Short mmCIF file of N, CA and C in Angstrom, two decimals:
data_model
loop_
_atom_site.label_atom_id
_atom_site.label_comp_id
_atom_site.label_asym_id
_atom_site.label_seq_id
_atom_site.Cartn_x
_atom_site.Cartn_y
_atom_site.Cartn_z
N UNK A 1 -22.08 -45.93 2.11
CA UNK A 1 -23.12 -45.63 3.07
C UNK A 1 -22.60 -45.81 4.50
N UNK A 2 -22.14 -46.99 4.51
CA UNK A 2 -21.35 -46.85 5.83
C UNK A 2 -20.14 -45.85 6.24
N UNK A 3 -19.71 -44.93 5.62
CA UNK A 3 -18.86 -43.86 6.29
C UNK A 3 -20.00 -42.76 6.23
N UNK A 4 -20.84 -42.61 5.82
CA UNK A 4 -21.61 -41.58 6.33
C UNK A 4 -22.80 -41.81 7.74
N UNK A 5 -22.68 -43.15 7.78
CA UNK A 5 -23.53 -44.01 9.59
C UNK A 5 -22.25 -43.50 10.18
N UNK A 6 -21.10 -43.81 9.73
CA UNK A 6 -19.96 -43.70 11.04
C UNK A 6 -19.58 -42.11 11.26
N UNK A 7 -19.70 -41.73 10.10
CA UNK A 7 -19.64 -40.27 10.61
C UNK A 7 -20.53 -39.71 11.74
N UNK A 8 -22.35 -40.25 11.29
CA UNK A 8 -23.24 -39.46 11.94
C UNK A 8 -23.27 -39.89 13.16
N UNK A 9 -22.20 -41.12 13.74
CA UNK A 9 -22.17 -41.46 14.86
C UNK A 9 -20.92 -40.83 15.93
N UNK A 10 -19.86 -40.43 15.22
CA UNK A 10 -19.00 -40.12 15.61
C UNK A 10 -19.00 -38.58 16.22
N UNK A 11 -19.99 -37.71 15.07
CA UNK A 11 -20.38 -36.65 15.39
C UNK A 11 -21.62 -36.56 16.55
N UNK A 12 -21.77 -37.40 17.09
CA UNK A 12 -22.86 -37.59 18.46
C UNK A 12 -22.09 -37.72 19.71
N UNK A 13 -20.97 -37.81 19.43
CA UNK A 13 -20.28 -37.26 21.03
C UNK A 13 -19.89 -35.75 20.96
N UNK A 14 -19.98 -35.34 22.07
CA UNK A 14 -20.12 -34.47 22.54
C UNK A 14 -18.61 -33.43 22.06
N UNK A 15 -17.52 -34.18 22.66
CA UNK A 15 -16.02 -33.73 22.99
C UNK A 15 -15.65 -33.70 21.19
N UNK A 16 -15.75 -34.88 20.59
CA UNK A 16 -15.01 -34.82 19.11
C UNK A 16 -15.86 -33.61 18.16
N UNK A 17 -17.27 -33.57 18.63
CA UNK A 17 -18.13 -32.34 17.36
C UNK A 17 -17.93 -31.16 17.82
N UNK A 18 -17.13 -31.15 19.62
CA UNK A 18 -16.45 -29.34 19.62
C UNK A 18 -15.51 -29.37 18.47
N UNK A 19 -14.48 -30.03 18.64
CA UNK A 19 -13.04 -30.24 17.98
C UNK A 19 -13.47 -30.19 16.59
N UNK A 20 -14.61 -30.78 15.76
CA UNK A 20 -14.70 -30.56 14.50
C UNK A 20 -15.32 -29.32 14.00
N UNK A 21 -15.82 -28.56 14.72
CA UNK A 21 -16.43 -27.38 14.77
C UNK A 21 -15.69 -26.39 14.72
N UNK A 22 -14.50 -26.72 16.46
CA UNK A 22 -13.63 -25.50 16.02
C UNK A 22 -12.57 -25.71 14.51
N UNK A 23 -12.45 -26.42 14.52
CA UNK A 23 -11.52 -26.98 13.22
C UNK A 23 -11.85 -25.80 11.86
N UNK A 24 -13.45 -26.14 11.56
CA UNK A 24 -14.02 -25.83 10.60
C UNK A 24 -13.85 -24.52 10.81
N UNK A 25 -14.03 -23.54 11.90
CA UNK A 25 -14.73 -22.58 12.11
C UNK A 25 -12.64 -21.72 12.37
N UNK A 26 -11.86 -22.33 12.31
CA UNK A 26 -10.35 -21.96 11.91
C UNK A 26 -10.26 -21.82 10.55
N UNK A 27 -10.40 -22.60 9.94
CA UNK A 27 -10.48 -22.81 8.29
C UNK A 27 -10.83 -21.39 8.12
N UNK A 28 -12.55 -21.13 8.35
CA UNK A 28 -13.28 -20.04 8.17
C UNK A 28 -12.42 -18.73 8.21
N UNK A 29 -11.48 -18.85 8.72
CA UNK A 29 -10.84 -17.53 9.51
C UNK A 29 -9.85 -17.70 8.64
N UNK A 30 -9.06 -18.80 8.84
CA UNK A 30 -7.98 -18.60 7.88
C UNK A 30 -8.38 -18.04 6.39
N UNK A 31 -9.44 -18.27 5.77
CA UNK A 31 -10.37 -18.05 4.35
C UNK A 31 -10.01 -16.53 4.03
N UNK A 32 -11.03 -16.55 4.91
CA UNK A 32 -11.38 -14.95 5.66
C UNK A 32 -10.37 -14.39 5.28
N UNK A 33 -9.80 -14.22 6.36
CA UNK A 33 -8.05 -13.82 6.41
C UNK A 33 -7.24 -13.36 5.51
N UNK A 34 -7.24 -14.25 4.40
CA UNK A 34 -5.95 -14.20 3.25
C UNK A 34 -6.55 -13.47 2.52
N UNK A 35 -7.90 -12.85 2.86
CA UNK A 35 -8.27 -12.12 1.43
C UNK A 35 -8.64 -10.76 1.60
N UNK A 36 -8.09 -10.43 3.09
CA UNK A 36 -8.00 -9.23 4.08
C UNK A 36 -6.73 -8.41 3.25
N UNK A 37 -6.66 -7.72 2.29
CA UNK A 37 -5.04 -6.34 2.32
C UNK A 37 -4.86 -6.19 3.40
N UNK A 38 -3.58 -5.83 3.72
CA UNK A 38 -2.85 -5.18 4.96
C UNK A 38 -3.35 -4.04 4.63
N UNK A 39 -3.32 -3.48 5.92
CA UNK A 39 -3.55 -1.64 5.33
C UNK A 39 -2.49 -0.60 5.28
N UNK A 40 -2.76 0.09 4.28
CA UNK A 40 -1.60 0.94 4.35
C UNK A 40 -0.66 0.17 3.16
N UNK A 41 -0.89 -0.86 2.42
CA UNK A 41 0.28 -1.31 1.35
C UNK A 41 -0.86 -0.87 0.28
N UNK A 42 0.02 -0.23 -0.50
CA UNK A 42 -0.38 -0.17 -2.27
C UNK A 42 -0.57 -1.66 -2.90
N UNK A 43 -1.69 -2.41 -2.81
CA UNK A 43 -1.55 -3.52 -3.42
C UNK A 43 -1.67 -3.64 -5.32
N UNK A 44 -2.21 -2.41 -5.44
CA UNK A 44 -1.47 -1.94 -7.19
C UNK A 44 -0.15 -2.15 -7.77
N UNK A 45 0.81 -1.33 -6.81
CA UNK A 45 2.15 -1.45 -7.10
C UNK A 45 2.57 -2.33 -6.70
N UNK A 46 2.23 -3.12 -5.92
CA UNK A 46 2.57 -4.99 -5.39
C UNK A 46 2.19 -5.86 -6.50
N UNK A 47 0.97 -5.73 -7.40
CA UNK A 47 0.50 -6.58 -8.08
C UNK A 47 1.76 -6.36 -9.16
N UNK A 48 1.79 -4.97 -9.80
CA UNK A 48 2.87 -4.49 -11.18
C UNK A 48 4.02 -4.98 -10.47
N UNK A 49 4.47 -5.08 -9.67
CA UNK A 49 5.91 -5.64 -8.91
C UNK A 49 5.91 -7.32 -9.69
N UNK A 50 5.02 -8.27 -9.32
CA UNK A 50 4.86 -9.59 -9.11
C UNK A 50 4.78 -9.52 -10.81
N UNK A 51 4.27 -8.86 -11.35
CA UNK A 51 3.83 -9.17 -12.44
C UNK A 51 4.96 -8.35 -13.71
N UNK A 52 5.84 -8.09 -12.85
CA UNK A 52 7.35 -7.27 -13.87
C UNK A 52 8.47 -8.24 -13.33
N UNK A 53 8.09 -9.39 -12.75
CA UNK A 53 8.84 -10.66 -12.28
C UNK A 53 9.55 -9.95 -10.91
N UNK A 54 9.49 -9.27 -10.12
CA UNK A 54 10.03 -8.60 -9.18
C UNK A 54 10.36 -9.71 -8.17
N UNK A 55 11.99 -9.98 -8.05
CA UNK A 55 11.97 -10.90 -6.91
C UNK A 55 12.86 -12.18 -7.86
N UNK A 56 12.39 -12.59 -8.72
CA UNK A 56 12.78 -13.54 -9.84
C UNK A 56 11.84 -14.65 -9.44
N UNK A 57 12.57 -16.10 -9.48
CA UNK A 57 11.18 -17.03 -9.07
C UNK A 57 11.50 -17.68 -7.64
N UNK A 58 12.22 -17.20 -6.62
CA UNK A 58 11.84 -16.91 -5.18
C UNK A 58 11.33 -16.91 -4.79
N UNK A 59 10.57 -15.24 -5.09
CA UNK A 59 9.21 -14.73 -4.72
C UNK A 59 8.07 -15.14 -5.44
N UNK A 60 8.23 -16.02 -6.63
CA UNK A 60 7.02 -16.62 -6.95
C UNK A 60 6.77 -18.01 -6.44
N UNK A 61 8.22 -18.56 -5.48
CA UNK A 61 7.66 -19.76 -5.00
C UNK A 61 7.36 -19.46 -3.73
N UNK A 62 7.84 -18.64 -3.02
CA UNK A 62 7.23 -18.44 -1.71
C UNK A 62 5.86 -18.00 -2.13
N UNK A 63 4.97 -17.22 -2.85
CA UNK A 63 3.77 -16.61 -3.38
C UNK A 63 3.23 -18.67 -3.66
N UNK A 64 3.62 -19.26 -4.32
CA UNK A 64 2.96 -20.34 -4.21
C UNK A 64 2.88 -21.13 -3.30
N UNK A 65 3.70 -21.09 -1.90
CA UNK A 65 3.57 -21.92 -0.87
C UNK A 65 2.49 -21.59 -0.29
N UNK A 66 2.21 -20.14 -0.24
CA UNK A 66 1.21 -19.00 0.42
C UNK A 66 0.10 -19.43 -0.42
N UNK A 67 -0.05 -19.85 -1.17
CA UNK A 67 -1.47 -20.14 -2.19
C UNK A 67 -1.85 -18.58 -2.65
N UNK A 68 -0.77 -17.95 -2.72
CA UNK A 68 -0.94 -16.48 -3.33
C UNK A 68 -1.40 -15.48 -2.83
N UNK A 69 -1.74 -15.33 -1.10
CA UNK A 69 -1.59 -14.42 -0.56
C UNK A 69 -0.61 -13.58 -0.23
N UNK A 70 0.48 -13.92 -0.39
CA UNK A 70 1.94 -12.76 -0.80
C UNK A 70 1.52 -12.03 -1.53
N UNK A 71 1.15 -12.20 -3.11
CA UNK A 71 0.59 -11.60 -3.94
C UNK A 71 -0.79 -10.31 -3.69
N UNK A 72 -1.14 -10.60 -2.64
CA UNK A 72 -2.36 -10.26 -2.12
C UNK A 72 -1.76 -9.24 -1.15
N UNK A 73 -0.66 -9.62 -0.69
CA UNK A 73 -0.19 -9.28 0.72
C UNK A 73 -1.77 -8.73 2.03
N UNK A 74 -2.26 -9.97 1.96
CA UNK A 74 -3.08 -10.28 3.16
C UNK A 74 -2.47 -10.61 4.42
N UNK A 75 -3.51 -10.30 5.48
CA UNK A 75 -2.91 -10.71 6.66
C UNK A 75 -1.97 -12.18 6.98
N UNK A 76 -2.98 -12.68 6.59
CA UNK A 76 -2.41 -14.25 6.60
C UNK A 76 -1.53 -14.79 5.37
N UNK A 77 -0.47 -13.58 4.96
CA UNK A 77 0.30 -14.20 3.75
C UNK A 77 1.26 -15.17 4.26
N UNK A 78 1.88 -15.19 5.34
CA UNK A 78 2.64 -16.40 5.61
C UNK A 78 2.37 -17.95 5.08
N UNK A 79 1.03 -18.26 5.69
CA UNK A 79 0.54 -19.27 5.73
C UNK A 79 1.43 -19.99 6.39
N UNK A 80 1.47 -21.55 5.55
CA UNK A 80 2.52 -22.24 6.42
C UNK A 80 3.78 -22.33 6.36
N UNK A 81 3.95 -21.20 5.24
CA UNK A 81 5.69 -21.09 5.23
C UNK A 81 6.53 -21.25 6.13
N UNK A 82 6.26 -20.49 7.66
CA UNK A 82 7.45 -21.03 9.06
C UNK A 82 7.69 -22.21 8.94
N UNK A 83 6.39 -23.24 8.50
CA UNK A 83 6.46 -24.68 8.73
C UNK A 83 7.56 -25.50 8.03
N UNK A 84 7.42 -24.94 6.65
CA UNK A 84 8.41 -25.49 5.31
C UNK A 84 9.52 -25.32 5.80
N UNK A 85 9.93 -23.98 5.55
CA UNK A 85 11.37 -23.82 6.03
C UNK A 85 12.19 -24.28 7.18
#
C-alpha cells in the first residue's frame, strides 16, 4: 500500500508526471510503430524467406533482438539493435 501513496504522491508534481507521460506516450509509438509494414516490401515473400531459414540463425537472432519486427519488417525493425552492437 505504501508504493501506491508514494506513487500517488510523486505523480503530483508537476515536472516528473510530464516526464512519465511522455515516457508512456513513446512506448505508445514505439507499439504502434513495429506493427506498421514498410511500404512497398512484399511482406509474404519476407515471411517464406524467414521461414525457409533464409539468413541461417543471424537473421533469426537479430529478428529476436528486434522482438520480431525484422520479421515484420516494420518501421521500427531496428529497435535497439544500434545499442547492442
Amino acid at each position: 500500500m505504501r508504493l501506491l501513496e508514494n506513487a500517488k504522491a510523486a505523480l503530483k508534481l508537476p515536472d516528473l508526471r510530464a516526464r512519465v507521460i511522455f515516457v508512456f506516450a513513446m512506448f505508445a509509438v514505439y507499439a504502434f510503430g513495429a506493427h506498421v509494414p514498410v511500404p512497398g516490401v512484399d511482406t509474404k515473400a519476407l515471411g517464406e524467406a524467414f521461414a525457409q531459414g533464409f539468413g541461417g540463425g543471424l537473421l533469426r537472432l537479430i529478428n529476436l533482438f528486434s522482438g520480431g519486427a525484422l520479421k515484420r519488417f516494420s518501421i521500427f525493425a531496428l529497435g535497439i539493435m544500434p545499442y547492442i552492437n
